[in-house]
Structure formats: C-alpha cells, structure tokens
Amino acid sequence: MADFNKSESMGAQEARNILAVNALQKSFGSLQVLKDISLRVEQGNVVSVIGPSGSGKSTLLRCISFLEKADGGDILYDGQHAVKDGVYATKAELNRFRTRFGLVFQNFNLFPHYSVMKNITEPPMIRGESREEVTERASALLKKMGLEGKENAYPCQLSGGQQQRVAIARALALNPEILFFDEPTSALDPELTGEVLKVIRQLAEEKMTMVVVTHEMPFARAVSNRVIFMDKGVIVEEGHPEQVLGSPQQERTRQFLRNYQR
Amino acid sequence: MSLMTMIIKMSEGLGKTCAIFFLTLLFSLPLGMIVALLRMSKAKVVSAITRFFITVIRGTPLMLQLLAVTYGPYYLFGANVSRNKLIPVVIAFSINYAAYFAEIYRGGIESIPIGQYEAAEVLGYTKFQTFMRIILPQVIKRIMPSVTNEVVTLVKDTSMAFTVSYQEMFTIGKQIANSQTSFMPFVVAGVFYYIFNAIVDYLMGRIEKSLDYYR
Ligand SMILES: Nc1ncnc2c1ncn2[C@@H]1O[C@H](COP(=O)(O)OP(=O)(O)OP(=O)(O)O)[C@@H](O)[C@H]1O
Ligand SMILES: [Mg+2]
C-alpha cells in the first residue's frame, strides 16, 4: 500500500485523483450488476453518469459510498485504498474514508424529526466538532442554498426542491472532497428541478468534485467535464460531454439517446 | 353497607391497582424493546426462540399466566407462595405486556424507511447512534396510538389480579359484592376504571400532540 501511494505521488504535475475505481465487480445473487467498472475522478471535475434503468448506476454510487459491498476490484480515495482486490479496509478506516465523500439521495432522506439546522449540524457534531463552529458553517451553507430563514423549519414544511437543497447542505457540512448525487432531481416536480440543478451548477463553478447520476441531458452537457454512459453493468462509452452526447461513437449510446429524446 | 363505605373500602385497593399499573409499565416498556430486538436478531435461533415466546404469551390467557407465576414455583419446587402477591402479579403482567409491546415496537421499527439508516451511515453515525437518535424517536411517534391502546387495556386488565386474590380494587369490590349480594361494587369499579382511563387518554393524547411537530 505504501508503494502504491508513492507511485501515485510521483507524477507531481498530474491532477489528483480524488476517486479511483478499478475493475469493480458487484453481483446480486446470480445477477451481475457491475461487471468491470473503472473510472477516475480528478480534483475539481464533474463526471456525469447516464444510462438506462437497471444499468447499475445507483449500485455504482452505493458501492463507492460503502452502502453496498463490492465483490471485487479497488476503490481509492486520494490514492488511498479503501478497497483493494475486493478486500475492505478496517471499520475504523472506512469511517475515516466516509468523511471524504458526501452522498445526496434521490429522495433526500432528511431526518424528519430534526429541524433543518439540526439535520445539517448533528453529523459534524457527532464527529466531534463544536456547536459554534458547525452552526456558523451551516448558516453559511443555508444562505448559499437560498434557504435563509428556514433554519427552524422541519423537512415536511419544505418543498421537494428545498428539501433536496437541505440534503446538499447536510452533505457539504462535513467538508467532503467529493460529492455523489444519485438522480438528485428525479423525485421532484418538473418546476422544482431547476433550483436544485442551479445549486449543483454553482458548486461545479466553485470546482467542487462531483459524480452525478442524472437523466438531465442538457444539464450533464453543460456542467460535466466528462460523461460516462453505462449499460448492463459496463461503461460503454465515456468522454467529453459534447462527444458522448453530441456525436456518440457506440451504437448503444446512440440508441439510448434517441429513445431518450422521444 | 352504604354506598359511601363501599367506595371508601374499594378506594383502599386503588393504591394496589395503581402499583400493578405503573410497575407493569415501568418494566414492560423497556423489556418489550429487548424482546423486539431479539425477535429481529439476525441469529435465526435467537429470533425463532423469541418468536415462540411471543406466540406463547399472546396465545394463552393472562389469567393462566398469573396463576402460573404465582403458584407455579410452589407446585414445581415446593417453594412458598410469596406473601406479597404484588411481586408475582407484576412479573406476570410485565412479561405479558412486554410480548405485546415487542410486536408494536417491531412493527414501528420495520416501518422506518431504509433510507434513514443509509443516510445516517453515510453521514458517519454509528449503529447505536443511528438507532437512538434517528430511528427510535420516529418509532415512538409512529407507535403512540397502538401503545395508548395497550395502556388502556392494562388499566382494565389490572382487575385480573383477583384470580390470585391480590387485594387490589376489583378484588375488594368482588368480595363486597359476594358478602352483600349487591351489584353496586361492580358499578363503582366500572366508574373507577372509566375515570382512570379518561386520565390515561388525556395524558397519552398530550404526548401524541407533543410529537405532532413533524410528519
Ligand atoms: N439490493 C438489491 N438486490 C437485488 N437486486 C438489486 C438490488 N439493488 C439493485 N438490484 C438490481 O441491480 C440492477 C441495477 O440496479 P441499479 O439500481 O443500480 O440501476 P440504475 O442504473 O440505478 O437504474 P435506475 O435508472 O432505474 O435508477 C437492477 O437490475 C436491479 O434490479
Ligand atoms: Mg438508480
């Protein structure tokens, strides 16, 4: 492991890979959902993942956020192995890795019995930060999310778009190096998707590193540095958004995009 | 015997009725949580045994359980029947109610969406923190109506203690009824239970309301 980290730091000019996944495998019973997934996410980049339903996009995000246990492959954060050849680091180490990423769910998963403020402040406080410092950060994040004055509201009093923005603030409050989004706007009414996408776009402008699973093609095209098209557990095509979405090389990508426009 | 004397005599048993009621809640509410967690254990043997225990308790009359706990030790080991019958009565009631509460808790815990656990895990909550801070408070809110039902039933069930002649209010009333060949003590008992439950209803309603701040 020490050797690996050395080799990684040798190319000093190379951009830092916040996340690296090698040959990731995952099956549910006899169903192989991730067949051989490899990807890199460089610091400050936004990678969009698109693909038909059931292609394994959520499973990929769930594996790299440790919600699902991969069967094989490597997961590295900033050059450090969290998973090596399907073998996981210790529980304590994994918990430290968890501070490196944040995950935003399709259906928010806010804690309904907590106020907006407490939803955001409790996780960092559980990790030992003081209330003062966390509260200050949370207020700044709420302001940034356009949710000033909602500190004492409960999730049920907010619109879906507002709830998702609270969820983003909650993830950001832990100062992650990378944020994962699993279809952050799919549970929203169409008129509310814009406000959430705007926030993500703003984060992209601030060079937040992100992986976004999405069906919003114009958004992916405008915001991503790279687009990955997945189908049946493999990466079929990846590259610059203009290339993958504008002039795809693979027939399956073309077919997916064609069906998508209809 | 005048109605007033009857009421006074029966009120003397009210303390014991309350003792059964409060002690049973004190023990069965937490015990029920332990039973629920055992029932949901990933160890198949543990959950199967617990499940069997629950079906036995729920499938046999409380009256029988009272007799078993009070006199069982005598028939089995020749042990003296305890002079203070409050102990076996509370043991029997606590075990019985724990089984019912366990099933209520289990239903509540299983109704919490998996996403709550996943969000907590990603945010760095330990399993214990997740349960205590995220899951349990939501479970309590969801199960309040069912718990209220059980508590109201418990008020009435305290009268079962007459089967082992524990001198609570109903037992005294029944004795008066026998000696005076009067129906009046039962009416008095009914009024007592009704008032008791009106208070319980009010208090439980207050608790439920205090949890109304979120959906
Ligand atoms: N816990 C599970 N147990 C069994 N099968 C699962 C489980 N989770 C996912 N799957 C299966 O794995 C496959 C990939 O699912 P996944 O949710 O990753 O797809 P997806 O690309 O996110 O699709 P969508 O666009 O519909 O969200 C599907 O066939 C799904 O049924
Ligand atoms: Mg999905």
Short mmCIF file of C-alpha atoms and ligand atoms in Angstrom, two decimals:
data_model
loop_
_atom_site.label_atom_id
_atom_site.label_comp_id
_atom_site.label_asym_id
_atom_site.label_seq_id
_atom_site.Cartn_x
_atom_site.Cartn_y
_atom_site.Cartn_z
CA MET A 1 0.00 0.00 0.00
CA ALA A 2 2.87 2.33 0.84
CA ASP A 3 4.42 1.57 -2.53
CA PHE A 4 1.22 2.33 -4.28
CA ASN A 5 0.86 5.70 -2.63
CA LYS A 6 4.42 6.55 -3.59
CA SER A 7 3.89 5.77 -7.24
CA GLU A 8 0.76 7.86 -7.21
CA SER A 9 2.55 10.93 -5.93
CA MET A 10 5.40 10.68 -8.41
CA GLY A 11 3.68 12.44 -11.25
CA ALA A 12 3.55 15.75 -9.44
CA GLN A 13 2.07 17.60 -12.41
CA GLU A 14 -0.74 15.10 -12.80
CA ALA A 15 -4.09 16.16 -11.42
CA ARG A 16 -5.04 14.50 -8.16
CA ASN A 17 -7.48 11.62 -8.48
CA ILE A 18 -9.93 12.22 -5.69
CA LEU A 19 -11.60 8.95 -6.58
CA ALA A 20 -10.25 5.99 -8.49
CA VAL A 21 -12.16 2.78 -9.17
CA ASN A 22 -10.52 -0.25 -10.75
CA ALA A 23 -12.31 -3.31 -12.13
CA LEU A 24 -15.21 -3.00 -9.72
CA GLN A 25 -17.49 -6.06 -9.57
CA LYS A 26 -20.84 -6.47 -7.91
CA SER A 27 -23.49 -9.18 -8.16
CA PHE A 28 -26.84 -9.65 -6.50
CA GLY A 29 -27.17 -13.42 -6.40
CA SER A 30 -26.66 -14.58 -9.98
CA LEU A 31 -27.31 -11.12 -11.40
CA GLN A 32 -24.06 -9.39 -12.24
CA VAL A 33 -24.84 -5.70 -11.89
CA LEU A 34 -21.34 -4.20 -12.17
CA LYS A 35 -19.09 -6.19 -14.46
CA ASP A 36 -15.80 -4.38 -14.70
CA ILE A 37 -16.09 -0.73 -13.85
CA SER A 38 -13.03 1.51 -13.82
CA LEU A 39 -13.08 5.26 -13.54
CA ARG A 40 -11.09 8.22 -12.25
CA VAL A 41 -12.39 11.50 -10.97
CA GLU A 42 -9.85 14.30 -10.88
CA GLN A 43 -9.99 17.09 -8.39
CA GLY A 44 -12.40 19.81 -9.44
CA ASN A 45 -14.05 17.72 -12.12
CA VAL A 46 -17.68 16.86 -12.60
CA VAL A 47 -18.43 13.43 -14.00
CA SER A 48 -21.97 12.64 -15.12
CA VAL A 49 -23.16 9.06 -15.30
CA ILE A 50 -26.01 8.30 -17.67
CA GLY A 51 -27.61 5.08 -18.79
CA PRO A 52 -30.85 3.14 -18.97
CA SER A 53 -32.76 1.97 -15.92
CA GLY A 54 -31.14 -1.06 -14.32
CA SER A 55 -27.73 -0.43 -15.86
CA GLY A 56 -26.12 -0.26 -12.40
CA LYS A 57 -25.68 3.48 -11.89
CA SER A 58 -27.08 3.53 -8.36
CA THR A 59 -25.24 0.35 -7.48
CA LEU A 60 -22.00 2.01 -8.57
CA LEU A 61 -22.63 5.01 -6.31
CA ARG A 62 -23.69 2.74 -3.48
CA CYS A 63 -20.52 0.68 -3.80
CA ILE A 64 -18.20 3.67 -3.75
CA SER A 65 -20.05 5.07 -0.73
CA PHE A 66 -19.85 1.67 1.03
CA LEU A 67 -23.62 1.18 1.22
CA GLU A 68 -23.20 -1.90 -0.95
CA LYS A 69 -20.31 -4.31 -0.60
CA ALA A 70 -18.40 -4.85 -3.83
CA ASP A 71 -17.29 -8.38 -4.73
CA GLY A 72 -14.02 -7.38 -6.35
CA GLY A 73 -11.90 -4.50 -7.57
CA ASP A 74 -10.35 -1.45 -5.94
CA ILE A 75 -11.75 1.78 -4.57
CA LEU A 76 -9.25 4.52 -3.79
CA TYR A 77 -9.79 7.93 -2.29
CA ASP A 78 -6.97 10.35 -2.97
CA GLY A 79 -4.67 7.45 -3.70
CA GLN A 80 -5.53 5.54 -0.53
CA HIS A 81 -7.07 2.10 -0.80
CA ALA A 82 -10.46 1.77 0.85
CA VAL A 83 -10.97 -1.48 -1.05
CA LYS A 84 -8.15 -3.49 -2.59
CA ASP A 85 -8.96 -6.53 -4.68
CA GLY A 86 -12.35 -6.77 -3.05
CA VAL A 87 -10.85 -6.60 0.46
CA TYR A 88 -12.14 -3.77 2.59
CA ALA A 89 -10.14 -1.62 4.98
CA THR A 90 -10.98 -1.89 8.68
CA LYS A 91 -14.19 -0.45 10.05
CA ALA A 92 -12.35 2.48 11.63
CA GLU A 93 -10.51 3.22 8.39
CA LEU A 94 -13.72 3.05 6.37
CA ASN A 95 -15.28 5.51 8.77
CA ARG A 96 -12.40 7.90 8.09
CA PHE A 97 -12.90 7.39 4.35
CA ARG A 98 -16.54 8.33 4.83
CA THR A 99 -15.50 11.84 5.77
CA ARG A 100 -14.05 12.22 2.27
CA PHE A 101 -17.31 11.92 0.37
CA GLY A 102 -20.92 13.00 0.65
CA LEU A 103 -23.93 11.31 -0.90
CA VAL A 104 -27.13 13.01 -1.98
CA PHE A 105 -30.06 10.63 -2.45
CA GLN A 106 -32.86 10.71 -4.96
CA ASN A 107 -35.45 11.03 -2.20
CA PHE A 108 -33.40 13.26 0.11
CA ASN A 109 -33.56 11.04 3.21
CA LEU A 110 -33.59 14.01 5.55
CA PHE A 111 -34.30 13.21 9.19
CA PRO A 112 -37.96 14.28 9.55
CA HIS A 113 -37.85 14.76 13.33
CA TYR A 114 -34.97 17.23 13.12
CA SER A 115 -35.15 20.87 12.13
CA VAL A 116 -33.28 21.93 9.02
CA MET A 117 -30.49 23.26 11.24
CA LYS A 118 -30.15 20.08 13.25
CA ASN A 119 -30.16 17.93 10.12
CA ILE A 120 -27.07 19.81 8.99
CA THR A 121 -25.27 20.30 12.30
CA GLU A 122 -25.64 16.95 14.03
CA PRO A 123 -23.40 14.85 11.76
CA PRO A 124 -20.33 17.08 12.16
CA MET A 125 -21.06 17.38 15.88
CA ILE A 126 -21.15 13.62 16.16
CA ARG A 127 -17.70 13.68 14.64
CA GLY A 128 -16.54 15.92 17.43
CA GLU A 129 -16.85 19.45 16.12
CA SER A 130 -18.14 22.19 18.38
CA ARG A 131 -21.66 23.52 18.01
CA GLU A 132 -20.48 27.09 17.43
CA GLU A 133 -18.23 26.29 14.53
CA VAL A 134 -20.75 23.92 12.95
CA THR A 135 -23.67 26.31 13.33
CA GLU A 136 -21.74 29.08 11.65
CA ARG A 137 -20.86 26.82 8.73
CA ALA A 138 -24.44 25.56 8.47
CA SER A 139 -25.82 29.10 8.32
CA ALA A 140 -23.42 29.98 5.54
CA LEU A 141 -24.39 26.84 3.63
CA LEU A 142 -28.10 27.55 4.02
CA LYS A 143 -27.55 31.03 2.69
CA LYS A 144 -25.67 29.63 -0.26
CA MET A 145 -28.53 27.18 -0.92
CA GLY A 146 -31.02 30.05 -0.84
CA LEU A 147 -32.62 28.73 2.34
CA GLU A 148 -32.10 31.62 4.71
CA GLY A 149 -34.81 31.75 7.33
CA LYS A 150 -35.56 28.04 7.05
CA GLU A 151 -33.24 27.06 9.92
CA ASN A 152 -36.05 26.10 12.26
CA ALA A 153 -38.40 24.58 9.69
CA TYR A 154 -38.95 20.84 9.59
CA PRO A 155 -38.44 18.89 6.36
CA CYS A 156 -42.18 18.26 6.00
CA GLN A 157 -42.73 22.01 5.81
CA LEU A 158 -40.45 22.36 2.79
CA SER A 159 -40.97 21.71 -0.91
CA GLY A 160 -39.08 18.83 -2.50
CA GLY A 161 -36.63 21.23 -4.08
CA GLN A 162 -35.95 22.88 -0.75
CA GLN A 163 -35.54 19.50 0.95
CA GLN A 164 -33.01 18.42 -1.63
CA ARG A 165 -31.05 21.63 -1.12
CA VAL A 166 -31.02 20.96 2.63
CA ALA A 167 -29.71 17.47 1.85
CA ILE A 168 -26.93 19.01 -0.24
CA ALA A 169 -26.08 21.42 2.58
CA ARG A 170 -26.06 18.48 5.02
CA ALA A 171 -23.56 16.64 2.84
CA LEU A 172 -21.41 19.75 2.37
CA ALA A 173 -21.31 20.48 6.09
CA LEU A 174 -18.91 17.57 6.52
CA ASN A 175 -16.46 19.26 4.14
CA PRO A 176 -16.23 16.32 1.74
CA GLU A 177 -13.63 16.20 -1.02
CA ILE A 178 -16.16 14.73 -3.41
CA LEU A 179 -19.95 14.70 -3.66
CA PHE A 180 -22.06 11.93 -5.18
CA PHE A 181 -25.55 12.58 -6.47
CA ASP A 182 -27.98 9.79 -7.36
CA GLU A 183 -30.61 11.32 -9.63
CA PRO A 184 -30.99 14.35 -7.38
CA THR A 185 -33.96 15.72 -9.29
CA SER A 186 -35.86 12.56 -10.25
CA ALA A 187 -38.22 12.74 -7.28
CA LEU A 188 -39.06 16.39 -7.92
CA ASP A 189 -41.87 18.05 -9.80
CA PRO A 190 -40.51 19.43 -13.08
CA GLU A 191 -40.81 23.03 -11.95
CA LEU A 192 -38.57 22.30 -8.93
CA THR A 193 -35.68 20.59 -10.73
CA GLY A 194 -34.24 23.90 -11.88
CA GLU A 195 -33.48 25.25 -8.41
CA VAL A 196 -31.59 22.07 -7.46
CA LEU A 197 -29.66 21.89 -10.72
CA LYS A 198 -28.72 25.53 -10.28
CA VAL A 199 -27.16 24.79 -6.91
CA ILE A 200 -25.18 21.86 -8.33
CA ARG A 201 -24.06 24.02 -11.23
CA GLN A 202 -22.89 26.66 -8.77
CA LEU A 203 -20.88 24.02 -6.91
CA ALA A 204 -19.33 22.96 -10.20
CA GLU A 205 -18.28 26.54 -10.86
CA GLU A 206 -16.58 26.54 -7.46
CA LYS A 207 -14.67 23.45 -8.59
CA MET A 208 -16.38 21.02 -6.26
CA THR A 209 -15.51 17.48 -7.34
CA MET A 210 -18.71 15.59 -8.14
CA VAL A 211 -20.15 12.44 -9.65
CA VAL A 212 -23.72 12.96 -10.77
CA VAL A 213 -26.04 10.19 -11.91
CA THR A 214 -28.66 12.00 -13.94
CA HIS A 215 -31.23 11.84 -16.68
CA GLU A 216 -30.99 15.59 -17.29
CA MET A 217 -29.03 15.58 -20.53
CA PRO A 218 -28.80 19.35 -21.08
CA PHE A 219 -27.54 19.70 -17.52
CA ALA A 220 -24.95 16.94 -17.99
CA ARG A 221 -23.82 18.57 -21.20
CA ALA A 222 -23.45 22.00 -19.67
CA VAL A 223 -21.87 21.12 -16.35
CA SER A 224 -19.76 17.97 -16.74
CA ASN A 225 -16.12 17.65 -17.65
CA ARG A 226 -16.81 14.06 -18.56
CA VAL A 227 -19.83 11.90 -19.29
CA ILE A 228 -19.97 8.16 -18.71
CA PHE A 229 -22.57 6.06 -20.46
CA MET A 230 -23.29 2.80 -18.68
CA ASP A 231 -25.34 -0.14 -19.86
CA LYS A 232 -25.79 -3.59 -18.32
CA GLY A 233 -23.03 -3.12 -15.79
CA VAL A 234 -20.29 -1.89 -18.11
CA ILE A 235 -19.07 1.51 -19.22
CA VAL A 236 -19.95 1.57 -22.90
CA GLU A 237 -18.59 4.98 -23.70
CA GLU A 238 -17.05 7.91 -21.91
CA GLY A 239 -15.54 11.21 -22.80
CA HIS A 240 -16.19 14.89 -23.23
CA PRO A 241 -19.90 15.69 -22.95
CA GLU A 242 -20.03 17.15 -26.45
CA GLN A 243 -18.60 13.94 -27.80
CA VAL A 244 -20.65 11.41 -25.84
CA LEU A 245 -23.91 13.34 -26.01
CA GLY A 246 -23.28 15.15 -29.31
CA SER A 247 -21.61 12.56 -31.51
CA PRO A 248 -21.57 9.21 -29.72
CA GLN A 249 -19.35 6.51 -31.21
CA GLN A 250 -21.21 3.48 -29.90
CA GLU A 251 -24.49 2.26 -31.33
CA ARG A 252 -25.86 1.57 -27.84
CA THR A 253 -25.20 5.14 -26.76
CA ARG A 254 -26.91 6.47 -29.88
CA GLN A 255 -29.89 4.22 -29.30
CA PHE A 256 -30.18 5.31 -25.66
CA LEU A 257 -30.01 8.98 -26.56
CA ARG A 258 -32.52 8.51 -29.37
CA ASN A 259 -35.00 6.81 -27.06
CA TYR A 260 -34.32 9.49 -24.57
CA GLN A 261 -35.30 12.33 -26.85
CA ARG A 262 -38.59 10.70 -27.65
CA MET B 1 -73.30 -1.30 53.70
CA SER B 2 -73.76 2.21 52.42
CA LEU B 3 -72.52 3.25 49.02
CA MET B 4 -70.06 5.63 50.69
CA THR B 5 -68.46 2.86 52.79
CA MET B 6 -68.25 0.72 49.67
CA ILE B 7 -66.45 3.45 47.77
CA ILE B 8 -64.05 4.10 50.65
CA LYS B 9 -63.24 0.39 51.05
CA MET B 10 -62.66 -0.04 47.34
CA SER B 11 -60.51 3.10 47.11
CA GLU B 12 -58.19 1.48 49.61
CA GLY B 13 -57.43 -1.08 46.89
CA LEU B 14 -56.81 1.64 44.30
CA GLY B 15 -53.23 2.09 45.52
CA LYS B 16 -52.56 -1.54 44.65
CA THR B 17 -54.29 -1.19 41.30
CA CYS B 18 -52.03 1.76 40.55
CA ALA B 19 -48.99 -0.21 41.75
CA ILE B 20 -49.72 -3.00 39.25
CA PHE B 21 -50.33 -0.45 36.53
CA PHE B 22 -47.23 1.69 36.98
CA LEU B 23 -44.82 -1.11 37.81
CA THR B 24 -46.00 -3.10 34.80
CA LEU B 25 -45.40 -0.12 32.50
CA LEU B 26 -42.04 0.56 34.14
CA PHE B 27 -40.81 -2.97 33.40
CA SER B 28 -42.69 -3.98 30.28
CA LEU B 29 -41.95 -0.91 28.15
CA PRO B 30 -38.15 -1.42 28.18
CA LEU B 31 -38.41 -5.22 28.35
CA GLY B 32 -40.57 -5.11 25.23
CA MET B 33 -37.77 -3.30 23.39
CA ILE B 34 -35.30 -6.02 24.34
CA VAL B 35 -37.74 -8.69 23.18
CA ALA B 36 -38.33 -6.79 19.91
CA LEU B 37 -34.60 -6.53 19.23
CA LEU B 38 -34.12 -10.25 19.97
CA ARG B 39 -37.04 -11.02 17.71
CA MET B 40 -35.36 -9.09 14.88
CA SER B 41 -31.95 -10.62 15.61
CA LYS B 42 -30.03 -11.87 12.60
CA ALA B 43 -29.21 -15.02 14.56
CA LYS B 44 -32.01 -17.33 13.42
CA VAL B 45 -32.06 -19.36 16.65
CA VAL B 46 -32.46 -16.26 18.79
CA SER B 47 -35.26 -14.82 16.69
CA ALA B 48 -37.04 -18.22 16.49
CA ILE B 49 -36.95 -18.71 20.26
CA THR B 50 -38.15 -15.16 20.84
CA ARG B 51 -40.91 -15.62 18.34
CA PHE B 52 -42.04 -18.79 20.09
CA PHE B 53 -42.01 -16.98 23.43
CA ILE B 54 -44.17 -14.20 22.00
CA THR B 55 -46.71 -16.60 20.50
CA VAL B 56 -46.98 -18.49 23.80
CA ILE B 57 -47.55 -15.32 25.79
CA ARG B 58 -50.03 -13.91 23.31
CA GLY B 59 -51.70 -17.27 22.73
CA THR B 60 -52.54 -18.09 26.35
CA PRO B 61 -54.81 -16.24 28.78
CA LEU B 62 -53.25 -13.66 31.07
CA MET B 63 -55.21 -15.30 33.88
CA LEU B 64 -53.33 -18.55 33.33
CA GLN B 65 -50.02 -16.73 33.29
CA LEU B 66 -50.88 -15.04 36.59
CA LEU B 67 -51.66 -18.40 38.17
CA ALA B 68 -48.51 -19.94 36.72
CA VAL B 69 -46.18 -17.24 38.02
CA THR B 70 -47.87 -17.04 41.44
CA TYR B 71 -48.36 -20.76 42.20
CA GLY B 72 -46.04 -22.42 39.68
CA PRO B 73 -42.98 -22.23 41.96
CA TYR B 74 -44.98 -23.98 44.72
CA TYR B 75 -46.10 -26.88 42.52
CA LEU B 76 -42.74 -27.20 40.76
CA PHE B 77 -40.26 -26.74 43.60
CA GLY B 78 -42.39 -26.68 46.71
CA ALA B 79 -41.36 -23.06 47.17
CA ASN B 80 -43.55 -20.95 49.43
CA VAL B 81 -46.11 -18.83 47.65
CA SER B 82 -44.79 -15.33 48.16
CA ARG B 83 -46.74 -13.42 50.82
CA ASN B 84 -46.61 -10.23 48.90
CA LYS B 85 -48.50 -11.19 45.77
CA LEU B 86 -47.59 -7.88 44.13
CA ILE B 87 -44.30 -9.44 43.03
CA PRO B 88 -45.67 -12.39 41.01
CA VAL B 89 -48.52 -10.24 39.72
CA VAL B 90 -46.16 -7.59 38.39
CA ILE B 91 -43.84 -10.25 36.94
CA ALA B 92 -46.71 -11.91 35.08
CA PHE B 93 -48.12 -8.61 33.83
CA SER B 94 -44.70 -7.33 32.76
CA ILE B 95 -43.88 -10.44 30.77
CA ASN B 96 -47.31 -10.43 29.17
CA TYR B 97 -47.24 -6.78 28.21
CA ALA B 98 -43.61 -6.95 27.06
CA ALA B 99 -44.68 -9.50 24.45
CA TYR B 100 -47.38 -7.18 23.14
CA PHE B 101 -45.16 -4.09 23.23
CA ALA B 102 -42.42 -6.05 21.45
CA GLU B 103 -44.67 -6.64 18.46
CA ILE B 104 -45.70 -2.99 18.42
CA TYR B 105 -42.06 -1.88 18.55
CA ARG B 106 -41.10 -4.32 15.83
CA GLY B 107 -43.83 -3.01 13.54
CA GLY B 108 -42.66 0.54 14.24
CA ILE B 109 -39.00 -0.20 13.63
CA GLU B 110 -39.73 -2.06 10.41
CA SER B 111 -41.84 0.83 9.13
CA ILE B 112 -38.89 3.26 9.13
CA PRO B 113 -37.59 3.61 5.55
CA ILE B 114 -34.21 2.02 4.86
CA GLY B 115 -33.04 5.38 3.52
CA GLN B 116 -32.91 6.74 7.08
CA TYR B 117 -30.36 4.09 8.02
CA GLU B 118 -28.38 4.67 4.83
CA ALA B 119 -28.28 8.44 5.23
CA ALA B 120 -27.09 8.05 8.82
CA GLU B 121 -24.44 5.53 7.81
CA VAL B 122 -23.01 7.76 5.10
CA LEU B 123 -23.02 10.73 7.50
CA GLY B 124 -20.92 8.78 9.98
CA TYR B 125 -23.43 7.78 12.65
CA THR B 126 -22.59 4.56 14.46
CA LYS B 127 -25.22 1.81 14.55
CA PHE B 128 -26.06 2.74 18.13
CA GLN B 129 -26.29 6.47 17.37
CA THR B 130 -28.48 5.71 14.37
CA PHE B 131 -30.88 3.72 16.49
CA MET B 132 -31.03 6.11 19.43
CA ARG B 133 -31.06 9.41 17.54
CA ILE B 134 -32.66 8.69 14.19
CA ILE B 135 -34.78 5.54 14.38
CA LEU B 136 -36.17 5.38 17.93
CA PRO B 137 -37.67 8.90 18.04
CA GLN B 138 -39.53 8.24 14.79
CA VAL B 139 -40.65 4.83 16.00
CA ILE B 140 -42.06 6.31 19.20
CA LYS B 141 -44.15 8.78 17.25
CA ARG B 142 -45.49 6.09 14.94
CA ILE B 143 -46.43 3.61 17.66
CA MET B 144 -48.05 6.03 20.10
CA PRO B 145 -51.64 5.15 19.08
CA SER B 146 -51.01 1.41 19.50
CA VAL B 147 -49.21 1.94 22.79
CA THR B 148 -52.15 4.02 24.04
CA ASN B 149 -54.44 1.10 23.21
CA GLU B 150 -52.32 -1.29 25.24
CA VAL B 151 -52.12 1.08 28.19
CA VAL B 152 -55.89 1.48 28.24
CA THR B 153 -56.22 -2.31 28.16
CA LEU B 154 -53.72 -2.59 31.00
CA VAL B 155 -55.89 -0.38 33.22
CA LYS B 156 -58.75 -2.83 32.78
CA ASP B 157 -56.52 -5.90 32.96
CA THR B 158 -55.30 -5.00 36.45
CA SER B 159 -58.62 -6.46 37.62
CA MET B 160 -57.29 -9.89 36.58
CA ALA B 161 -55.23 -9.86 39.76
CA PHE B 162 -58.37 -11.09 41.52
CA THR B 163 -57.54 -14.59 40.19
CA VAL B 164 -54.69 -14.77 42.71
CA SER B 165 -56.62 -12.81 45.38
CA TYR B 166 -54.32 -9.83 45.31
CA GLN B 167 -56.23 -7.17 47.22
CA GLU B 168 -56.48 -4.54 44.54
CA MET B 169 -59.62 -2.51 43.97
CA PHE B 170 -61.55 -5.03 41.89
CA THR B 171 -60.77 -7.96 44.21
CA ILE B 172 -62.11 -5.96 47.17
CA GLY B 173 -65.17 -4.97 45.16
CA LYS B 174 -65.82 -8.58 44.22
CA GLN B 175 -65.57 -9.64 47.87
CA ILE B 176 -68.03 -6.94 48.92
CA ALA B 177 -70.37 -7.97 46.13
CA ASN B 178 -70.30 -11.57 47.35
CA SER B 179 -70.81 -10.78 51.02
CA GLN B 180 -73.52 -8.15 50.44
CA THR B 181 -75.10 -9.88 47.45
CA SER B 182 -75.03 -6.49 45.77
CA PHE B 183 -74.24 -5.46 42.22
CA MET B 184 -73.23 -1.97 43.34
CA PRO B 185 -69.48 -2.70 43.81
CA PHE B 186 -69.22 -3.61 40.11
CA VAL B 187 -70.78 -0.30 39.14
CA VAL B 188 -68.33 1.51 41.42
CA ALA B 189 -65.43 -0.47 39.89
CA GLY B 190 -66.66 0.42 36.41
CA VAL B 191 -66.71 4.11 37.28
CA PHE B 192 -63.21 3.88 38.77
CA TYR B 193 -61.79 2.24 35.65
CA TYR B 194 -63.57 4.70 33.44
CA ILE B 195 -62.09 7.71 35.27
CA PHE B 196 -58.65 6.07 35.34
CA ASN B 197 -58.77 5.57 31.58
CA ALA B 198 -60.07 9.06 30.95
CA ILE B 199 -56.92 10.34 32.66
CA VAL B 200 -54.74 7.90 30.68
CA ASP B 201 -56.38 9.01 27.43
CA TYR B 202 -55.81 12.64 28.25
CA LEU B 203 -52.14 12.15 29.12
CA MET B 204 -51.39 9.96 26.11
CA GLY B 205 -53.16 12.50 23.92
CA ARG B 206 -50.86 15.18 25.31
CA ILE B 207 -47.79 13.10 24.47
CA GLU B 208 -49.06 12.39 20.97
CA LYS B 209 -49.70 16.08 20.45
CA SER B 210 -46.22 16.98 21.60
CA LEU B 211 -44.90 14.76 18.78
CA ASP B 212 -47.08 16.49 16.19
CA TYR B 213 -44.41 18.99 15.23
CA TYR B 214 -43.35 16.88 12.27
CA ARG B 215 -44.84 14.37 9.87
N1 LIG C 1 -30.48 -4.91 -3.27
C1 LIG C 1 -30.66 -5.49 -4.48
N2 LIG C 1 -30.95 -6.79 -4.57
C2 LIG C 1 -31.12 -7.39 -5.77
N3 LIG C 1 -31.03 -6.75 -6.94
C3 LIG C 1 -30.73 -5.44 -6.93
C4 LIG C 1 -30.54 -4.74 -5.69
N4 LIG C 1 -30.27 -3.45 -5.99
C5 LIG C 1 -30.28 -3.35 -7.33
N5 LIG C 1 -30.57 -4.54 -7.90
C6 LIG C 1 -30.63 -4.81 -9.35
O1 LIG C 1 -29.44 -4.38 -9.93
C7 LIG C 1 -29.67 -3.80 -11.20
C8 LIG C 1 -29.08 -2.41 -11.25
O2 LIG C 1 -29.80 -1.58 -10.37
P1 LIG C 1 -29.46 -0.05 -10.16
O3 LIG C 1 -30.40 0.46 -9.15
O4 LIG C 1 -28.01 0.10 -9.90
O5 LIG C 1 -29.79 0.56 -11.59
P2 LIG C 1 -29.83 2.07 -12.04
O6 LIG C 1 -28.94 2.20 -13.19
O7 LIG C 1 -29.59 2.96 -10.89
O8 LIG C 1 -31.33 2.23 -12.55
P3 LIG C 1 -32.37 3.46 -12.41
O9 LIG C 1 -32.06 4.40 -13.55
O10 LIG C 1 -33.69 2.81 -12.57
O11 LIG C 1 -32.16 4.07 -11.07
C9 LIG C 1 -31.17 -3.84 -11.42
O12 LIG C 1 -31.46 -4.96 -12.23
C10 LIG C 1 -31.72 -4.02 -10.04
O13 LIG C 1 -32.92 -4.74 -10.08
MG MG C 2 -30.74 4.33 -9.78
#
